[in-house]
mmCIF file of C-alpha atoms in Angstrom:
data_model
loop_
_atom_site.group_PDB
_atom_site.id
_atom_site.type_symbol
_atom_site.label_atom_id
_atom_site.label_comp_id
_atom_site.label_asym_id
_atom_site.label_seq_id
_atom_site.Cartn_x
_atom_site.Cartn_y
_atom_site.Cartn_z
ATOM 1 C CA GLN A 1 -104.126 -155.927 -49.251
ATOM 2 C CA LYS A 2 -102.854 -155.002 -52.582
ATOM 3 C CA GLU A 3 -99.741 -156.908 -54.049
ATOM 4 C CA VAL A 4 -97.786 -153.975 -54.699
ATOM 5 C CA GLU A 5 -98.648 -150.610 -53.043
ATOM 6 C CA GLN A 6 -97.343 -147.089 -53.738
ATOM 7 C CA ASN A 7 -98.676 -143.737 -52.768
ATOM 8 C CA SER A 8 -100.410 -142.601 -55.933
ATOM 9 C CA GLY A 9 -99.517 -138.920 -54.987
ATOM 10 C CA PRO A 10 -99.394 -136.395 -56.814
ATOM 11 C CA LEU A 11 -95.818 -135.844 -54.997
ATOM 12 C CA SER A 12 -94.580 -132.285 -55.772
ATOM 13 C CA VAL A 13 -91.085 -131.305 -55.473
ATOM 14 C CA PRO A 14 -89.137 -128.108 -56.442
ATOM 15 C CA GLU A 15 -86.473 -128.411 -58.969
ATOM 16 C CA GLY A 16 -83.246 -129.622 -57.653
ATOM 17 C CA ALA A 17 -84.661 -131.279 -54.668
ATOM 18 C CA ILE A 18 -84.592 -135.040 -53.959
ATOM 19 C CA ALA A 19 -87.786 -136.711 -54.870
ATOM 20 C CA SER A 20 -88.209 -140.016 -52.863
ATOM 21 C CA LEU A 21 -90.778 -142.584 -54.167
ATOM 22 C CA ASN A 22 -91.771 -145.625 -52.075
ATOM 23 C CA CYS A 23 -93.343 -149.060 -52.710
ATOM 24 C CA THR A 24 -94.239 -152.023 -50.524
ATOM 25 C CA TYR A 25 -95.108 -155.445 -51.520
ATOM 26 C CA SER A 26 -96.935 -158.528 -49.970
ATOM 27 C CA ASP A 27 -94.893 -161.329 -51.609
ATOM 28 C CA ARG A 28 -92.133 -162.165 -49.385
ATOM 29 C CA GLY A 29 -90.581 -164.387 -52.490
ATOM 30 C CA SER A 30 -90.353 -161.724 -54.695
ATOM 31 C CA GLN A 31 -87.108 -161.795 -56.567
ATOM 32 C CA SER A 32 -86.600 -158.529 -58.634
ATOM 33 C CA PHE A 33 -87.856 -154.955 -58.517
ATOM 34 C CA PHE A 34 -88.391 -152.646 -61.387
ATOM 35 C CA TRP A 35 -89.101 -148.755 -61.497
ATOM 36 C CA TYR A 36 -90.507 -147.568 -64.600
ATOM 37 C CA ARG A 37 -91.239 -143.975 -65.621
ATOM 38 C CA GLN A 38 -94.319 -143.524 -67.668
ATOM 39 C CA TYR A 39 -95.046 -139.958 -69.064
ATOM 40 C CA SER A 40 -98.572 -139.035 -69.924
ATOM 41 C CA GLY A 41 -99.944 -140.679 -73.127
ATOM 42 C CA LYS A 42 -96.683 -142.795 -73.491
ATOM 43 C CA SER A 43 -95.551 -146.183 -72.651
ATOM 44 C CA PRO A 44 -93.578 -147.260 -69.488
ATOM 45 C CA GLU A 45 -89.940 -146.960 -69.776
ATOM 46 C CA LEU A 46 -87.369 -148.843 -67.484
ATOM 47 C CA ILE A 47 -85.377 -146.490 -65.075
ATOM 48 C CA MET A 48 -83.869 -149.147 -62.894
ATOM 49 C CA PHE A 49 -84.161 -152.569 -61.510
ATOM 50 C CA ILE A 50 -82.586 -154.093 -58.476
ATOM 51 C CA TYR A 51 -82.740 -157.622 -56.859
ATOM 52 C CA SER A 52 -80.047 -157.348 -54.067
ATOM 53 C CA ASN A 53 -80.586 -155.898 -50.635
ATOM 54 C CA GLY A 54 -78.939 -152.373 -50.458
ATOM 55 C CA ASP A 55 -78.638 -149.580 -52.689
ATOM 56 C CA LYS A 56 -78.218 -149.398 -56.615
ATOM 57 C CA GLU A 57 -76.968 -145.829 -58.175
ATOM 58 C CA ASP A 58 -77.342 -144.988 -61.748
ATOM 59 C CA GLY A 59 -76.602 -141.387 -62.352
ATOM 60 C CA ARG A 60 -79.124 -139.164 -60.494
ATOM 61 C CA PHE A 61 -81.306 -142.213 -59.738
ATOM 62 C CA THR A 62 -80.639 -144.496 -56.618
ATOM 63 C CA ALA A 63 -82.789 -147.551 -56.039
ATOM 64 C CA GLN A 64 -83.070 -148.995 -52.596
ATOM 65 C CA LEU A 65 -84.377 -152.476 -51.574
ATOM 66 C CA ASN A 66 -84.860 -154.047 -48.040
ATOM 67 C CA LYS A 67 -86.328 -157.544 -48.579
ATOM 68 C CA ALA A 68 -87.186 -157.973 -44.799
ATOM 69 C CA SER A 69 -89.193 -154.920 -44.736
ATOM 70 C CA GLN A 70 -90.717 -155.838 -48.198
ATOM 71 C CA TYR A 71 -89.777 -152.298 -49.336
ATOM 72 C CA VAL A 72 -88.285 -150.607 -52.187
ATOM 73 C CA SER A 73 -87.682 -147.040 -53.161
ATOM 74 C CA LEU A 74 -86.532 -144.832 -55.712
ATOM 75 C CA LEU A 75 -84.521 -141.414 -55.093
ATOM 76 C CA ILE A 76 -84.029 -138.992 -57.839
ATOM 77 C CA ARG A 77 -81.411 -136.413 -56.998
ATOM 78 C CA ASP A 78 -81.488 -132.839 -58.514
ATOM 79 C CA SER A 79 -85.001 -133.422 -59.708
ATOM 80 C CA GLN A 80 -85.526 -131.935 -63.233
ATOM 81 C CA PRO A 81 -89.156 -130.627 -64.501
ATOM 82 C CA SER A 82 -88.542 -133.220 -67.133
ATOM 83 C CA ASP A 83 -88.662 -135.915 -64.480
ATOM 84 C CA SER A 84 -92.186 -135.213 -63.916
ATOM 85 C CA ALA A 85 -94.071 -138.306 -64.778
ATOM 86 C CA THR A 86 -95.989 -141.332 -63.397
ATOM 87 C CA TYR A 87 -93.447 -143.538 -61.670
ATOM 88 C CA LEU A 88 -94.595 -147.396 -61.448
ATOM 89 C CA CYS A 89 -93.223 -149.990 -58.985
ATOM 90 C CA ALA A 90 -93.141 -153.558 -60.554
ATOM 91 C CA VAL A 91 -92.324 -156.776 -59.046
ATOM 92 C CA ASN A 92 -91.331 -160.058 -60.258
ATOM 93 C CA GLY A 93 -92.663 -163.290 -58.375
ATOM 94 C CA TRP A 94 -90.238 -165.870 -56.870
ATOM 95 C CA ASN A 95 -90.894 -168.207 -59.486
ATOM 96 C CA ASN A 96 -91.463 -165.608 -61.928
ATOM 97 C CA GLN A 97 -94.961 -166.806 -62.180
ATOM 98 C CA GLY A 98 -94.818 -166.974 -66.012
ATOM 99 C CA GLY A 99 -92.721 -163.854 -66.195
ATOM 100 C CA LYS A 100 -95.493 -161.544 -65.106
ATOM 101 C CA LEU A 101 -94.712 -158.245 -63.397
ATOM 102 C CA ILE A 102 -96.812 -157.179 -60.735
ATOM 103 C CA PHE A 103 -97.421 -153.256 -60.874
ATOM 104 C CA GLY A 104 -98.381 -150.860 -58.116
ATOM 105 C CA GLN A 105 -100.677 -148.101 -58.961
ATOM 106 C CA GLY A 106 -97.893 -145.756 -59.809
ATOM 107 C CA THR A 107 -97.020 -142.276 -57.913
ATOM 108 C CA GLU A 108 -97.273 -139.154 -59.975
ATOM 109 C CA LEU A 109 -94.348 -136.852 -59.496
ATOM 110 C CA SER A 110 -94.420 -133.088 -60.236
ATOM 111 C CA VAL A 111 -91.188 -131.098 -60.403
ATOM 112 C CA LYS A 112 -91.661 -127.490 -60.103
ATOM 113 C CA PRO A 113 -89.417 -124.991 -61.762
ATOM 114 C CA ASP B 1 -85.989 -149.014 -85.625
ATOM 115 C CA THR B 2 -88.985 -149.436 -83.047
ATOM 116 C CA ALA B 3 -88.004 -152.256 -80.726
ATOM 117 C CA VAL B 4 -91.611 -153.258 -79.898
ATOM 118 C CA SER B 5 -94.210 -152.279 -82.121
ATOM 119 C CA GLN B 6 -97.903 -152.033 -81.937
ATOM 120 C CA THR B 7 -100.680 -151.465 -84.443
ATOM 121 C CA PRO B 8 -102.937 -149.539 -84.295
ATOM 122 C CA LYS B 9 -102.050 -146.731 -81.937
ATOM 123 C CA TYR B 10 -105.828 -145.651 -81.636
ATOM 124 C CA LEU B 11 -108.839 -147.955 -81.847
ATOM 125 C CA VAL B 12 -112.371 -146.456 -81.674
ATOM 126 C CA THR B 13 -115.257 -149.063 -82.261
ATOM 127 C CA GLN B 14 -118.771 -149.766 -81.425
ATOM 128 C CA MET B 15 -119.791 -152.280 -78.651
ATOM 129 C CA GLY B 16 -120.167 -155.762 -80.003
ATOM 130 C CA ASN B 17 -117.739 -155.336 -82.770
ATOM 131 C CA ASP B 18 -114.464 -157.576 -82.980
ATOM 132 C CA LYS B 19 -111.174 -156.003 -83.385
ATOM 133 C CA SER B 20 -107.530 -157.060 -83.416
ATOM 134 C CA ILE B 21 -104.265 -155.468 -82.252
ATOM 135 C CA LYS B 22 -100.957 -156.549 -83.574
ATOM 136 C CA CYS B 23 -97.293 -156.686 -82.045
ATOM 137 C CA GLU B 24 -93.955 -157.207 -83.317
ATOM 138 C CA GLN B 25 -90.746 -157.338 -81.678
ATOM 139 C CA ASN B 26 -87.360 -157.015 -83.467
ATOM 140 C CA LEU B 27 -85.220 -157.642 -80.314
ATOM 141 C CA GLY B 28 -84.945 -161.405 -80.627
ATOM 142 C CA HIS B 29 -86.787 -162.021 -77.438
ATOM 143 C CA ASP B 30 -88.455 -165.446 -76.669
ATOM 144 C CA THR B 31 -91.167 -163.923 -74.263
ATOM 145 C CA MET B 32 -93.874 -161.457 -75.276
ATOM 146 C CA TYR B 33 -96.753 -160.101 -73.232
ATOM 147 C CA TRP B 34 -100.289 -158.116 -73.214
ATOM 148 C CA TYR B 35 -101.107 -155.788 -70.457
ATOM 149 C CA LYS B 36 -104.222 -153.702 -69.904
ATOM 150 C CA GLN B 37 -103.799 -150.313 -68.306
ATOM 151 C CA ASP B 38 -107.181 -148.769 -67.160
ATOM 152 C CA SER B 39 -108.345 -145.050 -66.773
ATOM 153 C CA LYS B 40 -106.448 -145.196 -63.142
ATOM 154 C CA LYS B 41 -103.152 -146.145 -64.856
ATOM 155 C CA PHE B 42 -103.238 -149.325 -63.172
ATOM 156 C CA LEU B 43 -101.098 -151.821 -65.427
ATOM 157 C CA LYS B 44 -102.105 -155.685 -65.366
ATOM 158 C CA ILE B 45 -100.984 -158.633 -67.178
ATOM 159 C CA MET B 46 -103.434 -160.361 -69.488
ATOM 160 C CA PHE B 47 -101.200 -163.050 -71.083
ATOM 161 C CA SER B 48 -97.441 -164.123 -71.377
ATOM 162 C CA TYR B 49 -96.152 -166.200 -74.360
ATOM 163 C CA ASN B 50 -92.846 -167.814 -74.593
ATOM 164 C CA ASN B 51 -91.691 -169.257 -77.949
ATOM 165 C CA LYS B 52 -95.144 -169.070 -79.171
ATOM 166 C CA GLU B 53 -96.382 -170.929 -76.100
ATOM 167 C CA LEU B 54 -99.086 -169.665 -73.891
ATOM 168 C CA ILE B 55 -97.726 -169.431 -70.419
ATOM 169 C CA ILE B 56 -100.204 -166.963 -68.557
ATOM 170 C CA ASN B 57 -103.752 -166.547 -68.946
ATOM 171 C CA GLU B 58 -104.497 -164.140 -66.134
ATOM 172 C CA THR B 59 -108.162 -164.987 -65.690
ATOM 173 C CA VAL B 60 -109.185 -162.842 -68.954
ATOM 174 C CA PRO B 61 -112.664 -163.322 -70.459
ATOM 175 C CA ASN B 62 -112.326 -165.781 -73.385
ATOM 176 C CA ARG B 63 -113.442 -162.925 -75.570
ATOM 177 C CA PHE B 64 -109.889 -162.021 -75.461
ATOM 178 C CA SER B 65 -107.758 -164.675 -77.628
ATOM 179 C CA PRO B 66 -104.051 -163.917 -78.087
ATOM 180 C CA LYS B 67 -102.290 -165.780 -81.068
ATOM 181 C CA SER B 68 -98.392 -166.016 -81.442
ATOM 182 C CA PRO B 69 -97.648 -167.303 -85.245
ATOM 183 C CA ASP B 70 -93.954 -166.911 -84.219
ATOM 184 C CA LYS B 71 -91.766 -165.650 -81.109
ATOM 185 C CA ALA B 72 -91.544 -162.083 -82.606
ATOM 186 C CA HIS B 73 -95.162 -161.554 -83.059
ATOM 187 C CA LEU B 74 -98.096 -161.643 -80.345
ATOM 188 C CA ASN B 75 -101.531 -160.593 -81.714
ATOM 189 C CA LEU B 76 -105.001 -159.944 -79.666
ATOM 190 C CA HIS B 77 -108.067 -160.634 -80.984
ATOM 191 C CA ILE B 78 -111.279 -159.407 -78.963
ATOM 192 C CA ASN B 79 -114.741 -160.549 -79.754
ATOM 193 C CA SER B 80 -118.045 -158.845 -78.772
ATOM 194 C CA LEU B 81 -116.331 -155.784 -77.462
ATOM 195 C CA GLU B 82 -117.734 -154.245 -74.205
ATOM 196 C CA LEU B 83 -117.631 -150.577 -72.766
ATOM 197 C CA GLY B 84 -115.399 -151.970 -70.118
ATOM 198 C CA ASP B 85 -112.794 -153.030 -72.566
ATOM 199 C CA SER B 86 -111.808 -149.419 -73.182
ATOM 200 C CA ALA B 87 -108.371 -149.183 -71.834
ATOM 201 C CA VAL B 88 -104.771 -148.785 -73.188
ATOM 202 C CA TYR B 89 -103.218 -152.291 -74.053
ATOM 203 C CA PHE B 90 -99.646 -152.589 -74.148
ATOM 204 C CA CYS B 91 -97.475 -155.340 -75.684
ATOM 205 C CA ALA B 92 -94.183 -156.085 -74.147
ATOM 206 C CA SER B 93 -91.285 -158.632 -74.710
ATOM 207 C CA SER B 94 -88.352 -159.843 -72.895
ATOM 208 C CA PRO B 95 -85.252 -162.038 -73.320
ATOM 209 C CA LYS B 96 -86.741 -164.977 -71.790
ATOM 210 C CA LEU B 97 -89.361 -166.227 -69.440
ATOM 211 C CA ALA B 98 -87.402 -166.037 -66.139
ATOM 212 C CA GLY B 99 -84.512 -164.629 -64.459
ATOM 213 C CA ALA B 100 -83.860 -161.802 -62.034
ATOM 214 C CA LYS B 101 -82.342 -159.548 -64.664
ATOM 215 C CA ASN B 102 -85.121 -160.350 -67.257
ATOM 216 C CA ILE B 103 -86.383 -157.024 -68.124
ATOM 217 C CA GLN B 104 -89.528 -156.346 -70.025
ATOM 218 C CA TYR B 105 -89.636 -153.575 -72.956
ATOM 219 C CA PHE B 106 -92.808 -152.255 -73.705
ATOM 220 C CA GLY B 107 -94.474 -150.721 -77.074
ATOM 221 C CA ALA B 108 -96.337 -147.614 -77.383
ATOM 222 C CA GLY B 109 -99.728 -148.912 -76.762
ATOM 223 C CA THR B 110 -102.844 -149.138 -78.365
ATOM 224 C CA ARG B 111 -105.742 -146.808 -76.877
ATOM 225 C CA LEU B 112 -109.096 -148.708 -77.314
ATOM 226 C CA SER B 113 -112.308 -146.814 -76.993
ATOM 227 C CA VAL B 114 -115.410 -148.653 -77.042
ATOM 228 C CA LEU B 115 -118.595 -146.566 -77.618
#
């Protein structure tokens, strides 16, 4: 079992729709959860992070965390073509394990005009 | 001002050569990292350093040798390059080593191609 799993996609949504990206993780002691966006040929850029159960909203983005189910998701409302990118879920271990982030394989999102 | 800067951006070299990648951060962070992203975009930690001290060496071949002359710099030297080393190498930094809100910021990446 992979430590952090995401559907690789591609996930295609029409402009204006809600895009839902999902991530599961195997380490029950995981502490913090991050969503990075990576455009093709560019570096990962932090979108949101969450460490408490529930929802966290920032503009069009909402991160949802359910530690009991070991599940974290990212919702993008009113999706725009500029949101088309690969979204990386990353997890920080319970003792931070030397600070490392464990990444999923990424979900490619395509927003069609 | 670029927060985390890496040089070079592209590196094309022959198998068996030795090469170095440099990284500098001007954020005042204590902790720096090297990650490798393969052709399938899977991003994996290689090393982490905290205040010049090696914290993580994630079972990386010893042909890879990181060096941190000070906490603002973390360089990566690779000996005897192999075809499988072709990837994008990202440097990152974070304010400290641990903590729930410890966000990592990434450099632009170095695309290494070994021929």
